[in-house]
Amino acid sequence: MTQLAETYACMPSTERGRGILIAGNPKPGSNSVLYTNGRSVVILNLDNPLDISVYAEHAYPATVARFSPNGEWVASADSSGAVRIWGAYNDHVLKKEFKVLSGRIDDLQWSPDGLRIVASGDGKGKSLVRAFMWDSGTNVGEFDGHSRRVLSCAFKPTRPFRIVTCGEDFLVNFYEGPPFKFKLSRRDHSNFVNCLRFSPDGNRFISVSSDKKGIIYDGKTGEKIGELSSDGGHTGSIYAVSWSPDSKQVITVSADKSAKIWDISEDGSGNLRKTLTSSGSGGVDDMLVGCLWQNNHLVTVSLGGTISIYTAGDLDKAPVSFSGHMKNVSSLSVLKGDPKVILSSSYDGLIIKWIQGIGFSGRVQRKESTQIKCLAAVDEEIVTSGYDNKVCRVSGSGDAEFIDIGCQPKDLSLALQCPEFALVSTDTGVVLLRGAKIVSTINLGFAVTASTVAPDGTEAIIGAQDGKLRIYSISGDTLTEEAVLEKHRGAISVIHYSPDLSMFASGDLNREAVVWDRSSREVRLKNMLYHTARINCLAWSPDSSTVATGSLDTCVIIYEVDKPASNRLTIKGAHLGGVYGLAFTDDFSVVSSGEDACIRVWKINRQ
Amino acid sequence: MSFRGSNASSGMGVAEHSKTTYLELQRKKVHRYVIFKIDEKKKEVVVEKTGGPAESYEDFTSALPENDCRYAVYDFDFVTAENCQKSKIFFIAWSPSVSRIRAKMLYATSKDRFRRELEGIHYEIQATDPTEMDLEVIRERAN
């Protein structure tokens, strides 16, 4: 039996030039936040970042999610205009699904009694905003007045109910109801109005915009009563705003990489209280795009996917920062050491270190953040290849060396015992690298799809498009073909030697994996055909007794080499979208990563 | 192969011995499984192998060749949710995708005629690779 031991969460997906919205649990004492990444909605506990829950039922990329005022339900919206209402605990049972708008939904809010929901977004001309009853979907108002995408909406948290909306047409609209009707419109901003929030006591609301201003309005009438002072104001677009629970302060985050806390006085003017700058390297990734004031925590999210949590009571204290992946995690590697460090990389060039039991441990700093396709790591050295024709070697001290190999690298492997030797396979052949020098480029004449090199650097196995495995012995800078093995019926996707070097396993695009005996080159375990889509990755346990395969069908299947393939353990639905990386940290724990940008650790209990 | 009539049935006869071995499995329960093969020279379906009642499903699957087609009958014993001991007879048309096209065609066209001779089959499975006749699949079909 297998069970999920840990999940390292993905971060909210961000987009340059737009803010993102994260929501917090309104139940007092609860510190969980909600955000979306790809098609999943993630509930993260701020006190314990390893405690996360993922809802993955949307058919389209999810955009925003919110807890209901009683904390029992979550309403989440996606880019097709559908809103799903599901239970916040346990199995996330779906209550209802509505098709609300004809385009992407950008913001969603519950009414304070939990009976109505207002959703705003892009509606292709018609209905850009809709408010409806949560259980029946009947409309509760007419929302005209906007001509372009409505970026945010807010529900007044106290009676009399009001809805305000703001959008790309620079307008802030005020509606009274229910049934909601247009009351007035204000054009105080000179650029996109990004976010709009009512204070928790309902007396005021604030709108922030890409014109760097924040304007405060009266909650009941919609009249402007003040602004955030320009003294010490933001120097970049303000993307999001959040009120403190006592309605006296707001936090705003901006593209100028800082978050500012303002005191809002009784007469409606805002004065700067404190500026929080992030301690990043100052690049585009540090632009802050989302914020939330949750009880005593101030959460800010940066474009690069770092969540920083400040303590509201003590603003000078350094924040707790953690990060994660935002895109498909395409490879995983486990570094020996104590405790074991797991390295994961995603195609956008992010390499992150994780420690089992603790979670996020740090990012590997890379001076040039090029995209990464393959990654191989041994102890202190990391070798990566991307979509330019270069292979990059990063040593423990951070020095990066780039080697241009002349064509696109398809697969990369290091000889584990002498890591300066690397084998890179390309479309037509292989390139042998020693250190930072190309030893030789060998044109093999067939389309190479996967390759691996033995830990002592004397043997290499190359898999081809036609499903044949060819074993070569390496001497100096030449390869001599020793044998050709035919069993696979599809292009080979991955080959790995077992840690004790007695066997190797290969997986192909036709869903089949085979374990071979190295010295006799005979099939050791066959009929590993239980996947229903191509095999993406494969890993051996440290004692060479177990093989795990991960596939596009989102399952991880674990086989024991000594037992028949039918005695397998299957982990279904490990990662929405497909499993792309697999590694073993010890004989009973498998780490898997996939398209949903999460990394999960599973414990295996063998009978 | 001779095509007779408008159905796709080939003119394979069924040997008497095959029918009696099947009846033994069904009535007297002396076999756990029987594997049948088409003998092209005699143009009939003959018994290739039988397994004693003590043999397991694993023995049965390993008795089937990897690269050639066969017909098989397996007697599956299980306990239902209401705690009754039940037994169901499965007919398995084993036609692996790695076998020769000629063999697949031969077995496919003769299957109907052969199946009609065997009365009392509860379930039929067509398996093109070992995962399709996995014990889990059999168990699920039986329940």
PDB file of N, CA and C in Angstrom, chain A residues 487 489 511 526-527 529-530 566 568, chain B residues 58 66 97-98 129-131 134 136:
ATOM      1  N   LYS A 487      13.001  -5.232 -27.876  1.00  0.00           N
ATOM      2  CA  LYS A 487      11.819  -5.729 -27.164  1.00  0.00           C
ATOM      3  C   LYS A 487      10.723  -4.680 -27.204  1.00  0.00           C
ATOM      4  N   ARG A 489       8.231  -1.732 -28.301  1.00  0.00           N
ATOM      5  CA  ARG A 489       7.476  -1.509 -29.528  1.00  0.00           C
ATOM      6  C   ARG A 489       7.205  -0.034 -29.759  1.00  0.00           C
ATOM      7  N   ARG A 511       3.982   2.647 -23.523  1.00  0.00           N
ATOM      8  CA  ARG A 511       3.506   2.314 -22.193  1.00  0.00           C
ATOM      9  C   ARG A 511       4.196   1.114 -21.544  1.00  0.00           C
ATOM     10  N   LYS A 526       9.401  -8.583 -17.291  1.00  0.00           N
ATOM     11  CA  LYS A 526       8.691  -8.017 -18.430  1.00  0.00           C
ATOM     12  C   LYS A 526       7.218  -7.852 -18.078  1.00  0.00           C
ATOM     13  N   ASN A 527       6.422  -7.556 -19.062  1.00  0.00           N
ATOM     14  CA  ASN A 527       4.982  -7.362 -18.854  1.00  0.00           C
ATOM     15  C   ASN A 527       4.684  -6.196 -17.940  1.00  0.00           C
ATOM     16  N   LEU A 529       3.271  -3.472 -18.290  1.00  0.00           N
ATOM     17  CA  LEU A 529       2.489  -2.776 -19.305  1.00  0.00           C
ATOM     18  C   LEU A 529       1.292  -2.075 -18.711  1.00  0.00           C
ATOM     19  N   TYR A 530       1.317  -1.789 -17.410  1.00  0.00           N
ATOM     20  CA  TYR A 530       0.095  -1.351 -16.753  1.00  0.00           C
ATOM     21  C   TYR A 530      -0.238   0.118 -16.912  1.00  0.00           C
ATOM     22  N   SER A 566       2.557  -8.366 -12.178  1.00  0.00           N
ATOM     23  CA  SER A 566       1.180  -8.136 -11.771  1.00  0.00           C
ATOM     24  C   SER A 566       1.065  -7.775 -10.301  1.00  0.00           C
ATOM     25  N   ARG A 568       1.951  -5.283  -8.705  1.00  0.00           N
ATOM     26  CA  ARG A 568       2.451  -3.915  -8.658  1.00  0.00           C
ATOM     27  C   ARG A 568       1.630  -3.100  -7.670  1.00  0.00           C
TER      28      ARG A 568
ATOM     29  N   GLU B  58      -1.301 -17.739 -11.611  1.00  0.00           N
ATOM     30  CA  GLU B  58       0.041 -17.432 -12.131  1.00  0.00           C
ATOM     31  C   GLU B  58       0.537 -18.570 -13.007  1.00  0.00           C
ATOM     32  N   GLU B  66       3.932 -16.335 -25.195  1.00  0.00           N
ATOM     33  CA  GLU B  66       3.936 -14.892 -25.336  1.00  0.00           C
ATOM     34  C   GLU B  66       3.642 -14.441 -26.743  1.00  0.00           C
ATOM     35  N   SER B  97      -0.694  -8.883 -29.034  1.00  0.00           N
ATOM     36  CA  SER B  97      -0.432  -8.014 -30.186  1.00  0.00           C
ATOM     37  C   SER B  97       0.905  -8.320 -30.836  1.00  0.00           C
ATOM     38  N   VAL B  98       1.792  -9.036 -30.100  1.00  0.00           N
ATOM     39  CA  VAL B  98       3.087  -9.343 -30.703  1.00  0.00           C
ATOM     40  C   VAL B  98       3.049 -10.603 -31.568  1.00  0.00           C
ATOM     41  N   ASP B 129      -2.853  -8.375 -24.301  1.00  0.00           N
ATOM     42  CA  ASP B 129      -1.573  -8.378 -23.590  1.00  0.00           C
ATOM     43  C   ASP B 129      -1.834  -8.808 -22.148  1.00  0.00           C
ATOM     44  N   PRO B 130      -0.792  -9.162 -21.424  1.00  0.00           N
ATOM     45  CA  PRO B 130      -1.016  -9.759 -20.098  1.00  0.00           C
ATOM     46  C   PRO B 130      -1.810  -8.872 -19.150  1.00  0.00           C
ATOM     47  N   THR B 131      -1.786  -7.549 -19.338  1.00  0.00           N
ATOM     48  CA  THR B 131      -2.528  -6.721 -18.394  1.00  0.00           C
ATOM     49  C   THR B 131      -4.026  -6.885 -18.578  1.00  0.00           C
ATOM     50  N   ASP B 134      -5.301  -9.823 -16.354  1.00  0.00           N
ATOM     51  CA  ASP B 134      -4.785  -9.762 -15.001  1.00  0.00           C
ATOM     52  C   ASP B 134      -5.831 -10.305 -14.029  1.00  0.00           C
ATOM     53  N   GLU B 136      -6.921  -9.106 -11.365  1.00  0.00           N
ATOM     54  CA  GLU B 136      -7.849  -8.042 -10.956  1.00  0.00           C
ATOM     55  C   GLU B 136      -9.006  -7.937 -11.924  1.00  0.00           C
TER      56      GLU B 136
END
